Amino acid sequence: MLNSCVMHRHTGPAPGIMVWGGIGHHSRTPLVRIASTLNSQRYISEVLEPVVLPYLQSLATAIFQQDNARPHVARIVQRFFVNH
């Protein structure tokens, strides 16, 4: 319980920033700074189109994985994947 070993927890609105990034076996995407709340349309226009598509096209083979966050599973995002 040394004070230098204790990390106090902030319980209010989280200060800071959100970033998105992708990693591969021998490469990675640039980090994308996500300002405010990420919705499905912003996910497509700020992450998928400018970062994910070029990154995946540069790889010989790839499997794109994501969690079940709401912007990831929205119908508009699923249609985007079908179309691309």
JSON list of C-alpha atoms in Angstrom, two decimals:
[
{"chain": "A", "resi": 1, "resn": "MET", "atom": "CA", "xyz": [0.00, 0.00, 0.00]},
{"chain": "A", "resi": 2, "resn": "LEU", "atom": "CA", "xyz": [2.89, 2.37, -0.69]},
{"chain": "A", "resi": 3, "resn": "ASN", "atom": "CA", "xyz": [1.52, 5.61, -2.09]},
{"chain": "A", "resi": 4, "resn": "SER", "atom": "CA", "xyz": [3.90, 5.33, -5.04]},
{"chain": "A", "resi": 5, "resn": "CYS", "atom": "CA", "xyz": [2.29, 1.98, -5.96]},
{"chain": "A", "resi": 6, "resn": "VAL", "atom": "CA", "xyz": [-1.34, 3.04, -5.71]},
{"chain": "A", "resi": 7, "resn": "MET", "atom": "CA", "xyz": [-3.23, 4.27, -8.76]},
{"chain": "A", "resi": 8, "resn": "HIS", "atom": "CA", "xyz": [-6.27, 6.32, -7.88]},
{"chain": "A", "resi": 9, "resn": "ARG", "atom": "CA", "xyz": [-9.32, 5.71, -10.02]},
{"chain": "A", "resi": 10, "resn": "HIS", "atom": "CA", "xyz": [-11.31, 8.50, -11.61]},
{"chain": "A", "resi": 11, "resn": "THR", "atom": "CA", "xyz": [-15.03, 7.71, -11.46]},
{"chain": "A", "resi": 12, "resn": "GLY", "atom": "CA", "xyz": [-16.50, 10.65, -13.37]},
{"chain": "A", "resi": 13, "resn": "PRO", "atom": "CA", "xyz": [-16.63, 11.22, -17.11]},
{"chain": "A", "resi": 14, "resn": "ALA", "atom": "CA", "xyz": [-13.41, 9.86, -18.55]},
{"chain": "A", "resi": 15, "resn": "PRO", "atom": "CA", "xyz": [-10.99, 12.56, -19.59]},
{"chain": "A", "resi": 16, "resn": "GLY", "atom": "CA", "xyz": [-8.74, 11.74, -22.49]},
{"chain": "A", "resi": 17, "resn": "ILE", "atom": "CA", "xyz": [-9.10, 10.61, -26.05]},
{"chain": "A", "resi": 18, "resn": "MET", "atom": "CA", "xyz": [-10.22, 7.50, -27.88]},
{"chain": "A", "resi": 19, "resn": "VAL", "atom": "CA", "xyz": [-8.09, 6.03, -30.66]},
{"chain": "A", "resi": 20, "resn": "TRP", "atom": "CA", "xyz": [-8.62, 3.24, -33.16]},
{"chain": "A", "resi": 21, "resn": "GLY", "atom": "CA", "xyz": [-5.83, 1.10, -34.55]},
{"chain": "A", "resi": 22, "resn": "GLY", "atom": "CA", "xyz": [-5.31, -2.15, -36.38]},
{"chain": "A", "resi": 23, "resn": "ILE", "atom": "CA", "xyz": [-2.47, -4.62, -36.08]},
{"chain": "A", "resi": 24, "resn": "GLY", "atom": "CA", "xyz": [-1.28, -7.37, -38.36]},
{"chain": "A", "resi": 25, "resn": "HIS", "atom": "CA", "xyz": [1.44, -9.99, -38.19]},
{"chain": "A", "resi": 26, "resn": "HIS", "atom": "CA", "xyz": [4.16, -7.71, -39.59]},
{"chain": "A", "resi": 27, "resn": "SER", "atom": "CA", "xyz": [2.42, -4.34, -39.85]},
{"chain": "A", "resi": 28, "resn": "ARG", "atom": "CA", "xyz": [-0.03, -1.94, -38.29]},
{"chain": "A", "resi": 29, "resn": "THR", "atom": "CA", "xyz": [-2.33, 0.91, -39.25]},
{"chain": "A", "resi": 30, "resn": "PRO", "atom": "CA", "xyz": [-1.84, 4.45, -38.09]},
{"chain": "A", "resi": 31, "resn": "LEU", "atom": "CA", "xyz": [-3.80, 5.38, -34.99]},
{"chain": "A", "resi": 32, "resn": "VAL", "atom": "CA", "xyz": [-7.01, 7.24, -35.73]},
{"chain": "A", "resi": 33, "resn": "ARG", "atom": "CA", "xyz": [-8.08, 9.80, -33.14]},
{"chain": "A", "resi": 34, "resn": "ILE", "atom": "CA", "xyz": [-11.81, 9.50, -32.48]},
{"chain": "A", "resi": 35, "resn": "ALA", "atom": "CA", "xyz": [-13.28, 12.84, -31.44]},
{"chain": "A", "resi": 36, "resn": "SER", "atom": "CA", "xyz": [-16.41, 12.57, -29.26]},
{"chain": "A", "resi": 37, "resn": "THR", "atom": "CA", "xyz": [-18.74, 9.60, -29.76]},
{"chain": "A", "resi": 38, "resn": "LEU", "atom": "CA", "xyz": [-18.15, 7.18, -32.61]},
{"chain": "A", "resi": 39, "resn": "ASN", "atom": "CA", "xyz": [-21.27, 6.26, -34.57]},
{"chain": "A", "resi": 40, "resn": "SER", "atom": "CA", "xyz": [-21.59, 3.89, -37.51]},
{"chain": "A", "resi": 41, "resn": "GLN", "atom": "CA", "xyz": [-21.41, 6.58, -40.22]},
{"chain": "A", "resi": 42, "resn": "ARG", "atom": "CA", "xyz": [-18.30, 8.13, -38.68]},
{"chain": "A", "resi": 43, "resn": "TYR", "atom": "CA", "xyz": [-16.79, 4.65, -38.29]},
{"chain": "A", "resi": 44, "resn": "ILE", "atom": "CA", "xyz": [-17.15, 4.16, -42.04]},
{"chain": "A", "resi": 45, "resn": "SER", "atom": "CA", "xyz": [-15.96, 7.63, -43.10]},
{"chain": "A", "resi": 46, "resn": "GLU", "atom": "CA", "xyz": [-13.14, 8.10, -40.57]},
{"chain": "A", "resi": 47, "resn": "VAL", "atom": "CA", "xyz": [-11.85, 4.54, -40.06]},
{"chain": "A", "resi": 48, "resn": "LEU", "atom": "CA", "xyz": [-12.99, 2.00, -42.64]},
{"chain": "A", "resi": 49, "resn": "GLU", "atom": "CA", "xyz": [-12.71, 3.99, -45.88]},
{"chain": "A", "resi": 50, "resn": "PRO", "atom": "CA", "xyz": [-9.49, 5.94, -45.26]},
{"chain": "A", "resi": 51, "resn": "VAL", "atom": "CA", "xyz": [-7.57, 3.42, -43.11]},
{"chain": "A", "resi": 52, "resn": "VAL", "atom": "CA", "xyz": [-8.92, -0.13, -43.16]},
{"chain": "A", "resi": 53, "resn": "LEU", "atom": "CA", "xyz": [-9.56, -0.56, -46.90]},
{"chain": "A", "resi": 54, "resn": "PRO", "atom": "CA", "xyz": [-6.09, 0.63, -48.01]},
{"chain": "A", "resi": 55, "resn": "TYR", "atom": "CA", "xyz": [-4.44, -1.39, -45.25]},
{"chain": "A", "resi": 56, "resn": "LEU", "atom": "CA", "xyz": [-6.26, -4.61, -46.15]},
{"chain": "A", "resi": 57, "resn": "GLN", "atom": "CA", "xyz": [-5.62, -4.08, -49.87]},
{"chain": "A", "resi": 58, "resn": "SER", "atom": "CA", "xyz": [-1.89, -3.88, -49.14]},
{"chain": "A", "resi": 59, "resn": "LEU", "atom": "CA", "xyz": [-1.88, -7.36, -47.57]},
{"chain": "A", "resi": 60, "resn": "ALA", "atom": "CA", "xyz": [-1.75, -10.62, -49.48]},
{"chain": "A", "resi": 61, "resn": "THR", "atom": "CA", "xyz": [-4.25, -12.28, -47.14]},
{"chain": "A", "resi": 62, "resn": "ALA", "atom": "CA", "xyz": [-6.08, -10.91, -44.13]},
{"chain": "A", "resi": 63, "resn": "ILE", "atom": "CA", "xyz": [-8.96, -11.55, -41.79]},
{"chain": "A", "resi": 64, "resn": "PHE", "atom": "CA", "xyz": [-10.54, -8.39, -40.42]},
{"chain": "A", "resi": 65, "resn": "GLN", "atom": "CA", "xyz": [-11.82, -8.79, -36.86]},
{"chain": "A", "resi": 66, "resn": "GLN", "atom": "CA", "xyz": [-13.68, -6.38, -34.64]},
{"chain": "A", "resi": 67, "resn": "ASP", "atom": "CA", "xyz": [-15.66, -6.57, -31.46]},
{"chain": "A", "resi": 68, "resn": "ASN", "atom": "CA", "xyz": [-19.42, -6.18, -31.18]},
{"chain": "A", "resi": 69, "resn": "ALA", "atom": "CA", "xyz": [-19.42, -2.46, -30.41]},
{"chain": "A", "resi": 70, "resn": "ARG", "atom": "CA", "xyz": [-22.59, -0.85, -31.73]},
{"chain": "A", "resi": 71, "resn": "PRO", "atom": "CA", "xyz": [-20.89, 1.12, -34.53]},
{"chain": "A", "resi": 72, "resn": "HIS", "atom": "CA", "xyz": [-19.24, -2.11, -35.73]},
{"chain": "A", "resi": 73, "resn": "VAL", "atom": "CA", "xyz": [-22.43, -4.16, -36.02]},
{"chain": "A", "resi": 74, "resn": "ALA", "atom": "CA", "xyz": [-24.80, -1.52, -37.40]},
{"chain": "A", "resi": 75, "resn": "ARG", "atom": "CA", "xyz": [-26.61, -2.45, -40.63]},
{"chain": "A", "resi": 76, "resn": "ILE", "atom": "CA", "xyz": [-24.92, 0.35, -42.57]},
{"chain": "A", "resi": 77, "resn": "VAL", "atom": "CA", "xyz": [-21.50, -1.02, -41.58]},
{"chain": "A", "resi": 78, "resn": "GLN", "atom": "CA", "xyz": [-22.51, -4.57, -42.50]},
{"chain": "A", "resi": 79, "resn": "ARG", "atom": "CA", "xyz": [-23.66, -3.30, -45.92]},
{"chain": "A", "resi": 80, "resn": "PHE", "atom": "CA", "xyz": [-20.33, -1.51, -46.31]},
{"chain": "A", "resi": 81, "resn": "PHE", "atom": "CA", "xyz": [-18.49, -4.80, -45.78]},
{"chain": "A", "resi": 82, "resn": "VAL", "atom": "CA", "xyz": [-20.71, -6.63, -48.27]},
{"chain": "A", "resi": 83, "resn": "ASN", "atom": "CA", "xyz": [-20.10, -3.90, -50.88]},
{"chain": "A", "resi": 84, "resn": "HIS", "atom": "CA", "xyz": [-16.35, -3.79, -50.32]}
]
